mmCIF file of C-alpha atoms in Angstrom:
data_model
loop_
_atom_site.group_PDB
_atom_site.id
_atom_site.type_symbol
_atom_site.label_atom_id
_atom_site.label_comp_id
_atom_site.label_asym_id
_atom_site.label_seq_id
_atom_site.Cartn_x
_atom_site.Cartn_y
_atom_site.Cartn_z
ATOM 1 C CA MET O 29 79.727 35.529 68.694
ATOM 2 C CA TYR O 30 79.851 38.425 66.425
ATOM 3 C CA ASN O 31 76.622 39.967 65.832
ATOM 4 C CA PRO O 32 76.389 43.509 64.268
ATOM 5 C CA TYR O 33 72.523 43.522 65.192
ATOM 6 C CA SER O 34 73.299 43.139 69.054
ATOM 7 C CA LEU O 35 71.670 45.536 71.302
ATOM 8 C CA GLU O 36 73.804 44.481 74.289
ATOM 9 C CA GLY O 37 74.492 47.142 76.900
ATOM 10 C CA ARG O 38 71.756 49.450 75.341
ATOM 11 C CA THR O 39 68.689 50.865 77.062
ATOM 12 C CA ILE O 40 65.844 51.039 74.584
ATOM 13 C CA LEU O 41 62.352 52.828 75.240
ATOM 14 C CA VAL O 42 59.497 51.448 73.274
ATOM 15 C CA THR O 43 56.205 53.348 73.083
ATOM 16 C CA GLY O 44 52.926 51.500 72.269
ATOM 17 C CA ALA O 45 54.605 48.359 73.903
ATOM 18 C CA SER O 46 51.394 46.903 74.981
ATOM 19 C CA SER O 47 50.399 45.432 71.705
ATOM 20 C CA GLY O 48 50.993 44.805 68.087
ATOM 21 C CA ILE O 49 54.405 46.091 66.466
ATOM 22 C CA GLY O 50 55.437 47.779 69.722
ATOM 23 C CA LYS O 51 54.941 44.554 71.947
ATOM 24 C CA VAL O 52 56.872 42.474 69.591
ATOM 25 C CA THR O 53 59.614 45.065 68.978
ATOM 26 C CA ALA O 54 60.115 45.173 72.792
ATOM 27 C CA ILE O 55 60.391 41.315 73.066
ATOM 28 C CA GLU O 56 62.901 41.160 70.100
ATOM 29 C CA CYS O 57 64.988 44.029 71.606
ATOM 30 C CA ALA O 58 65.446 42.066 74.843
ATOM 31 C CA LYS O 59 66.332 39.099 72.936
ATOM 32 C CA MET O 60 69.111 41.007 71.269
ATOM 33 C CA GLY O 61 70.397 42.086 74.657
ATOM 34 C CA ALA O 62 68.803 45.335 75.286
ATOM 35 C CA THR O 63 67.447 46.680 78.464
ATOM 36 C CA VAL O 64 63.852 47.621 77.565
ATOM 37 C CA ILE O 65 61.633 50.238 79.062
ATOM 38 C CA LEU O 66 57.952 49.805 77.904
ATOM 39 C CA THR O 67 55.245 52.412 77.820
ATOM 40 C CA GLY O 68 51.534 52.109 76.941
ATOM 41 C CA ARG O 69 48.165 52.930 78.309
ATOM 42 C CA ASN O 70 46.849 49.538 79.183
ATOM 43 C CA GLU O 71 48.359 48.366 82.376
ATOM 44 C CA GLU O 72 47.366 44.783 82.279
ATOM 45 C CA ARG O 73 48.641 44.295 78.724
ATOM 46 C CA LEU O 74 51.958 46.304 79.164
ATOM 47 C CA ASN O 75 52.642 43.923 82.176
ATOM 48 C CA GLU O 76 51.919 41.031 79.924
ATOM 49 C CA THR O 77 54.620 42.333 77.517
ATOM 50 C CA LEU O 78 56.909 42.797 80.458
ATOM 51 C CA ALA O 79 56.529 39.351 81.756
ATOM 52 C CA GLY O 80 57.574 38.192 78.279
ATOM 53 C CA LEU O 81 60.763 39.827 78.157
ATOM 54 C CA ASP O 82 64.154 37.963 78.162
ATOM 55 C CA ASN O 83 65.250 39.262 81.582
ATOM 56 C CA VAL O 84 68.407 37.272 82.266
ATOM 57 C CA GLY O 85 70.654 40.234 84.108
ATOM 58 C CA LYS O 86 68.419 42.939 82.803
ATOM 59 C CA GLU O 87 66.201 45.530 84.868
ATOM 60 C CA HIS O 88 63.357 45.993 82.336
ATOM 61 C CA LYS O 89 60.530 48.204 83.406
ATOM 62 C CA ALA O 90 56.965 49.443 82.371
ATOM 63 C CA ILE O 91 55.689 52.821 82.693
ATOM 64 C CA VAL O 92 51.885 53.169 82.243
ATOM 65 C CA ALA O 93 51.045 56.448 80.503
ATOM 66 C CA ASP O 94 48.965 58.033 77.983
ATOM 67 C CA LEU O 95 51.293 60.167 75.797
ATOM 68 C CA SER O 96 48.623 62.538 74.487
ATOM 69 C CA VAL O 97 48.498 63.789 78.185
ATOM 70 C CA PRO O 98 51.287 66.133 78.454
ATOM 71 C CA GLU O 99 51.985 65.362 82.167
ATOM 72 C CA GLU O 100 52.094 61.505 81.568
ATOM 73 C CA LEU O 101 54.455 62.142 78.531
ATOM 74 C CA GLU O 102 56.732 64.239 80.771
ATOM 75 C CA LYS O 103 56.588 61.428 83.365
ATOM 76 C CA VAL O 104 57.871 58.833 80.871
ATOM 77 C CA VAL O 105 60.891 61.182 80.080
ATOM 78 C CA THR O 106 61.674 61.645 83.615
ATOM 79 C CA VAL O 107 61.459 57.937 84.523
ATOM 80 C CA ALA O 108 63.448 56.742 81.686
ATOM 81 C CA GLU O 109 66.254 59.028 82.188
ATOM 82 C CA LYS O 110 69.069 58.478 79.655
ATOM 83 C CA ILE O 111 68.560 56.042 76.893
ATOM 84 C CA ASN O 112 70.386 54.861 73.777
ATOM 85 C CA GLY O 113 67.440 53.913 71.659
ATOM 86 C CA LEU O 114 63.972 55.307 71.266
ATOM 87 C CA VAL O 115 61.171 53.442 69.249
ATOM 88 C CA LEU O 116 57.901 55.373 68.585
ATOM 89 C CA CYS O 117 55.303 52.754 67.991
ATOM 90 C CA ALA O 118 52.238 54.161 69.724
ATOM 91 C CA GLY O 119 49.458 55.019 67.014
ATOM 92 C CA THR O 120 45.934 54.933 66.091
ATOM 93 C CA ILE O 121 43.782 54.622 62.979
ATOM 94 C CA LYS O 122 40.437 55.480 62.022
ATOM 95 C CA THR O 123 38.583 55.160 58.526
ATOM 96 C CA LEU O 124 37.296 58.769 57.921
ATOM 97 C CA PRO O 125 36.203 59.807 54.441
ATOM 98 C CA PHE O 126 37.367 63.323 53.526
ATOM 99 C CA ASN O 127 33.957 64.934 53.743
ATOM 100 C CA PHE O 128 33.662 63.871 57.308
ATOM 101 C CA CYS O 129 37.026 65.151 58.572
ATOM 102 C CA LYS O 130 35.639 67.281 61.172
ATOM 103 C CA ARG O 131 38.323 69.237 63.290
ATOM 104 C CA ALA O 132 37.783 67.456 66.400
ATOM 105 C CA SER O 133 38.416 64.035 64.623
ATOM 106 C CA VAL O 134 41.508 65.337 62.843
ATOM 107 C CA ASP O 135 42.909 66.528 66.017
ATOM 108 C CA LYS O 136 42.597 63.453 67.924
ATOM 109 C CA ILE O 137 44.374 61.205 65.446
ATOM 110 C CA PHE O 138 47.039 63.902 64.872
ATOM 111 C CA GLU O 139 47.553 64.173 68.721
ATOM 112 C CA VAL O 140 48.439 60.368 69.000
ATOM 113 C CA ASN O 141 50.139 59.867 65.623
ATOM 114 C CA PHE O 142 52.071 63.212 65.350
ATOM 115 C CA PHE O 143 52.057 65.450 68.144
ATOM 116 C CA ALA O 144 52.844 62.851 70.906
ATOM 117 C CA PRO O 145 55.842 61.120 69.118
ATOM 118 C CA MET O 146 57.185 64.464 68.034
ATOM 119 C CA GLU O 147 57.030 65.815 71.592
ATOM 120 C CA ILE O 148 58.665 62.939 73.296
ATOM 121 C CA LEU O 149 61.425 63.014 70.811
ATOM 122 C CA ARG O 150 61.997 66.844 71.271
ATOM 123 C CA LEU O 151 61.944 66.243 75.131
ATOM 124 C CA PHE O 152 64.561 63.602 75.184
ATOM 125 C CA ALA O 153 66.759 65.740 72.695
ATOM 126 C CA LYS O 154 66.346 68.907 74.671
ATOM 127 C CA LYS O 155 66.951 67.360 78.019
ATOM 128 C CA LYS O 156 70.063 65.613 76.563
ATOM 129 C CA GLN O 157 68.695 62.085 77.651
ATOM 130 C CA LEU O 158 69.693 60.676 74.235
ATOM 131 C CA THR O 159 73.298 59.369 74.513
ATOM 132 C CA ASP O 160 75.650 60.307 71.667
ATOM 133 C CA SER O 161 75.394 57.844 68.992
ATOM 134 C CA ALA O 162 71.656 57.003 70.034
ATOM 135 C CA SER O 163 69.169 55.721 67.477
ATOM 136 C CA VAL O 164 65.558 56.685 67.028
ATOM 137 C CA VAL O 165 63.090 54.756 64.985
ATOM 138 C CA ILE O 166 59.545 56.109 64.284
ATOM 139 C CA VAL O 167 57.044 53.674 62.822
ATOM 140 C CA SER O 168 55.459 55.750 59.948
ATOM 141 C CA SER O 169 53.503 53.851 57.151
ATOM 142 C CA ILE O 170 53.494 53.612 53.387
ATOM 143 C CA GLY O 171 50.155 55.493 53.719
ATOM 144 C CA GLY O 172 50.522 59.059 53.130
ATOM 145 C CA VAL O 173 54.216 58.708 52.173
ATOM 146 C CA TYR O 174 53.961 56.173 49.236
ATOM 147 C CA THR O 175 50.399 55.397 48.850
ATOM 148 C CA HIS O 176 47.034 56.803 49.437
ATOM 149 C CA VAL O 177 43.839 54.887 50.123
ATOM 150 C CA SER O 178 40.215 56.315 50.146
ATOM 151 C CA GLY O 179 38.928 56.810 53.754
ATOM 152 C CA ASN O 180 42.443 57.088 55.246
ATOM 153 C CA CYS O 181 43.124 60.707 54.444
ATOM 154 C CA VAL O 182 43.787 61.927 57.999
ATOM 155 C CA TYR O 183 45.725 58.951 59.040
ATOM 156 C CA ASP O 184 47.840 59.329 55.842
ATOM 157 C CA ALA O 185 48.496 62.890 56.725
ATOM 158 C CA THR O 186 49.761 62.036 60.076
ATOM 159 C CA LYS O 187 52.202 59.573 58.735
ATOM 160 C CA ALA O 188 53.397 61.970 55.987
ATOM 161 C CA ALA O 189 53.933 64.625 58.669
ATOM 162 C CA ILE O 190 56.014 62.468 61.198
ATOM 163 C CA ASN O 191 57.927 61.128 58.326
ATOM 164 C CA SER O 192 58.922 64.773 57.526
ATOM 165 C CA ILE O 193 59.761 65.457 61.158
ATOM 166 C CA MET O 194 62.173 62.406 61.017
ATOM 167 C CA LYS O 195 64.055 63.825 58.342
ATOM 168 C CA SER O 196 64.413 67.277 59.950
ATOM 169 C CA ALA O 197 65.383 65.635 63.264
ATOM 170 C CA ALA O 198 67.925 63.419 61.564
ATOM 171 C CA ARG O 199 69.501 66.612 60.107
ATOM 172 C CA GLU O 200 69.522 68.452 63.420
ATOM 173 C CA LEU O 201 70.615 65.648 65.681
ATOM 174 C CA ALA O 202 73.420 64.409 63.320
ATOM 175 C CA PRO O 203 76.291 66.442 64.936
ATOM 176 C CA LYS O 204 75.785 64.427 68.036
ATOM 177 C CA LYS O 205 75.818 61.251 66.056
ATOM 178 C CA ILE O 206 72.304 60.735 66.990
ATOM 179 C CA ARG O 207 70.464 58.780 64.122
ATOM 180 C CA VAL O 208 66.816 59.243 63.386
ATOM 181 C CA ASN O 209 64.920 56.859 60.772
ATOM 182 C CA SER O 210 61.635 55.589 60.175
ATOM 183 C CA VAL O 211 60.080 52.233 59.133
ATOM 184 C CA CYS O 212 57.110 52.480 56.699
ATOM 185 C CA PRO O 213 55.092 49.111 56.716
ATOM 186 C CA GLY O 214 52.512 48.017 54.539
ATOM 187 C CA MET O 215 49.272 46.349 56.110
ATOM 188 C CA VAL O 216 50.402 44.411 59.241
ATOM 189 C CA ASN O 217 48.468 41.791 61.168
ATOM 190 C CA THR O 218 47.880 43.946 64.413
ATOM 191 C CA PRO O 219 44.887 44.959 66.471
ATOM 192 C CA LEU O 220 44.729 48.177 64.498
ATOM 193 C CA ILE O 221 43.464 46.275 61.323
ATOM 194 C CA ASN O 222 39.726 47.280 60.997
ATOM 195 C CA LEU O 223 38.067 44.058 60.468
ATOM 196 C CA ASP O 224 34.686 45.851 60.031
ATOM 197 C CA ALA O 225 35.824 48.086 57.161
ATOM 198 C CA LEU O 226 36.024 45.197 54.499
ATOM 199 C CA THR O 227 34.490 41.821 53.923
ATOM 200 C CA ALA O 228 36.584 38.730 54.303
ATOM 201 C CA GLU O 229 36.514 38.496 50.457
ATOM 202 C CA GLN O 230 37.919 42.159 50.240
ATOM 203 C CA PHE O 231 40.678 41.518 52.608
ATOM 204 C CA GLU O 232 41.784 38.403 50.511
ATOM 205 C CA ALA O 233 41.669 40.451 47.318
ATOM 206 C CA ASP O 234 43.715 43.261 49.160
ATOM 207 C CA LYS O 235 46.206 40.638 50.214
ATOM 208 C CA ALA O 236 46.563 39.336 46.771
ATOM 209 C CA ALA O 237 47.661 42.887 45.734
ATOM 210 C CA TYR O 238 50.873 42.264 47.705
ATOM 211 C CA PRO O 239 53.576 40.400 45.603
ATOM 212 C CA LEU O 240 54.386 38.086 48.257
ATOM 213 C CA LYS O 241 50.625 37.400 48.791
ATOM 214 C CA ARG O 242 50.286 38.118 52.541
ATOM 215 C CA TYR O 243 50.096 40.848 55.154
ATOM 216 C CA GLY O 244 53.099 41.608 57.251
ATOM 217 C CA ASP O 245 53.547 40.210 60.770
ATOM 218 C CA PRO O 246 54.692 42.364 63.621
ATOM 219 C CA ILE O 247 57.992 40.539 63.797
ATOM 220 C CA ASP O 248 58.687 41.444 60.142
ATOM 221 C CA ILE O 249 58.702 45.164 61.273
ATOM 222 C CA ALA O 250 60.374 44.440 64.423
ATOM 223 C CA HIS O 251 63.360 43.111 62.676
ATOM 224 C CA GLY O 252 63.713 46.112 60.529
ATOM 225 C CA ILE O 253 63.508 48.321 63.680
ATOM 226 C CA ILE O 254 66.159 46.162 65.206
ATOM 227 C CA TYR O 255 68.544 46.826 62.247
ATOM 228 C CA LEU O 256 68.099 50.629 62.492
ATOM 229 C CA LEU O 257 68.844 50.547 66.144
ATOM 230 C CA SER O 258 71.887 48.541 65.836
ATOM 231 C CA ASN O 259 75.583 49.250 64.817
ATOM 232 C CA ALA O 260 74.694 47.618 61.454
ATOM 233 C CA ALA O 261 72.857 50.819 60.448
ATOM 234 C CA SER O 262 75.669 53.202 61.957
ATOM 235 C CA TRP O 263 75.872 55.062 58.587
ATOM 236 C CA VAL O 264 71.964 55.201 58.148
ATOM 237 C CA THR O 265 70.024 58.388 59.092
ATOM 238 C CA GLY O 266 67.064 60.300 57.773
ATOM 239 C CA HIS O 267 66.098 57.089 55.966
ATOM 240 C CA SER O 268 62.484 55.593 55.502
ATOM 241 C CA LEU O 269 62.781 51.816 55.461
ATOM 242 C CA VAL O 270 59.806 50.361 53.445
ATOM 243 C CA ILE O 271 58.893 46.871 54.784
ATOM 244 C CA ASP O 272 55.619 46.126 52.679
ATOM 245 C CA GLY O 273 56.000 42.678 51.057
ATOM 246 C CA GLY O 274 56.583 44.506 47.715
ATOM 247 C CA TYR O 275 53.444 46.522 47.692
ATOM 248 C CA THR O 276 54.886 49.733 46.549
ATOM 249 C CA ILE O 277 57.132 48.284 43.712
#
């Protein structure tokens, strides 16, 4: 059956695959025919993701690694070998008002959200472990790119920075037909939501600000990522795909 979104015959590496958007993306990529390589810090949760993959005729594998540790990041690149797709989902968030943005806290968030994904992409490209016509998808955010919320200035800065790297990488890797794009989600129901930051009433009011009157689910973002990985997006590069239930209209 014809399916322009098929990932059959491709090997896709997904970071942050132990939970949230990364986990669901890995599961959906396997359903679309990909061989999936998972990486994340939590071995137990990573193995749960691995066990949930459609594995008919596939040799999926999991690599336990903390990408903020250079040696572990390099291990992932070495073990993965050549890949057709790279999905950079690993990330963190911390509510931090501007007056409390001490350098140590800023560095910690940038290490996870910016430096680690930039470095893993750089290494795969430099070592020629991205096949020609490979696709890279970076999970950014509407925060820092399209919107700004009080208390999220450092998180927003990391997402604006990684989105900028996406565009530069797309330009430089285009001669090899390697596409680099990002998805920019609005609020998504994942473990990263800080349930202590707002009251239940405030969360409901925030949801009401979305024209579709709900937060996204990880599968909403995963389907956008699969589009960008697939041949259906073969003429799309350097693009930020906003998936936000209409919030930025």
